[in-house]
Amino acid sequence: MTERIPEADNFIEEFIVEDLKNGKHGGRVHTRFPPEPNGYLHIGHAKAIVINFEIGKKYGGKTNLRMDDTNPSTEETHFVTNIENDLRWLGYEWEGETLYASDYFGELYEFALRLIDKGLAYVDDSTVEEIAQQKGDIDRPGTNSPFRDRSITENRDLFERMKAGEFPDGSKVLRAKIDMAHPNLLLRDPVLYRIKHEAHHRTGDAWCIYPLYDFAHGQSDSIEGITHSLCSLEFRHHRDLYNWLIEALEIFPSRQIEFARMNVDYLITSKRKLKKLVEEGIVAGWDDPRMGTLAGMRRKGYPPLALRNFCLRTGVTKRDNQQEYDLLEHNVREVLNDTADRYMAVLDPVKLVLTNYPADQVEMLTAERQPETEGSPALTEEALPFGKELWVEREDYQKEPQNRKYFRLAPGKDVRLKSAYIIHVSGHEEDADGVVTQINATYYPESRSGNDTSGVSAKGTIHWVAVREAIDLEVREYDKLFTDPTPMDHEDRDFLEFINPSSLQILAAKGEPALAKAQPGDTFQFLRKGYYTADPDGTPGKPVFNLTVGLKSGWKG
RNA sequence: AGACCCAUGGUGUAAUUGGCAACACUCCAGAUUUUGGUUCUGUCAUUCAAGGUUCGAGUCCUUGUGGGUCUACCA
């Protein structure tokens, strides 16, 4: 077998390549994504998912999905299903079944016993406050617990009785016996097990003692034979404990490597804050398109490929980073430009009447739907009704344009109606307030799209919808949820002070009839406006569309 | 303040591990365009500071500066 090791693209892969070259673990690479099933996945998780799964894929390895469910108080099964859905949607399939740290409770308990037997763990009767007190300070060594020197026999007995349910919550914990003066506070006799007489979402009442993160995560990695355990920077200090436990327990040496989590402008990734947005009714739910959750971005219409590209292209390093919103949106547009079919919808309609067009005539034109891709022009398909009365965009009309380079509707202008005719604008009617109520124009009968013999040239092209055949659309125009790119970074102000009051505008729009077939999740480009995705709230009679991302506009009028 | 981590255009990431600092996004300008979209071309802009090693330093060393993380019976 001649194995070629792929070239490393970042420092984590450099470590992996190094391990591979040294023949470590027999050339095996095994990563994992270990969410806690107590909330919804967000863009930050997406980054971790992409890193873990892509590395697994790249180096011929495997990636597990493991629920880090060691705290019965906060975890629920329905989150598990959600996480699985999000992962599949993102485009990843994990190795085998979904795994659970709680499946290892038995082994973990044995590990604890092993530690006790080695004199490396003890049962402590101190209270939470006392333990915090003993911990010392950042520049003050801690002090030993009065229970630190219990005999192995006594520790074993006490721990077994903890498990048997003889003691109430909080009365005892199991602690590792390391060094109360260690510069890394995590090694000052960390708590390994706590008593919680609570039912667990999977193990039910089988246990009343539960391991803490530091005594569950690394051990789960070991049990699963994870070779590279990738996590975010804030776990750096845990690595010392992670390694200490591997040595003490003499178990499979998984290697923890930390990378910087991804931050994105205008998006928050704090579970607690996300929850607050939902609970205070600031957003419609966890899947509100303004949320940085995967569910929200899915509903907004972000293609999974765009998210993967975004995560991949922003790289993997150890420095704090703040990604620009523009880059996220660029990745979304890039994918959608290649994949979204094109339709016309008028978001802010005003009536346009073609005075020289027969009143009862309806013409079926053809429109280009598929986007033009390299080498193949846009395909022409699907009928598009045209008539005397049309809806056009209010902002596409100006009574007296100031800019000489304005090419859209205005008195005296010739403008192309996309896929239809060129028209000559004669003028408009307005109400007492000067608001335009109708635009009048004539059309050039020989200028029909596809066989234009009129000789008329129009600089501008606008979208439109035939009044009689138009269907009603509810269009939800989403904007950024916050007015500040980093609402969490203000020590003196709460992030809720930066809520964008106009992050959602609901529009009564007019769409071409073909749009009636839209299924929830379908994304289209509304010509000249943006990409819109059909929302589950829509009904057959009245589709609802969410703004996924707007088109860029080079117009600086 | 102790330990640990980090520092390259506006943002993010590269630089064959000591050999002409580049790519993407953004901005701006132009070409093409029946979407003021896409595509194409071009412009502006970068190594935290000081010292040292070296023919040569973004890269190695020292000191400093700035930022981050850590004192939950959460993960």
PDB file of C-alpha atoms in Angstrom, chain A residues 111 119 130 145 193 349 386 404 429 550:
ATOM      1  CA  PHE A 111     -11.874   4.713  35.690  1.00  0.00           C
ATOM      2  CA  GLY A 119      -4.241   7.126  45.396  1.00  0.00           C
ATOM      3  CA  GLU A 130     -15.167  25.648  50.616  1.00  0.00           C
ATOM      4  CA  SER A 145      -8.882  20.064  51.585  1.00  0.00           C
ATOM      5  CA  TYR A 193     -17.814  13.474  39.976  1.00  0.00           C
ATOM      6  CA  PRO A 349     -45.700  47.469  -7.009  1.00  0.00           C
ATOM      7  CA  PHE A 386     -47.735  39.640 -20.675  1.00  0.00           C
ATOM      8  CA  ARG A 404     -27.577  61.459 -16.383  1.00  0.00           C
ATOM      9  CA  GLU A 429     -50.563  60.026 -12.763  1.00  0.00           C
ATOM     10  CA  GLY A 550     -29.766  40.649  -1.845  1.00  0.00           C
TER      11      GLY A 550
END
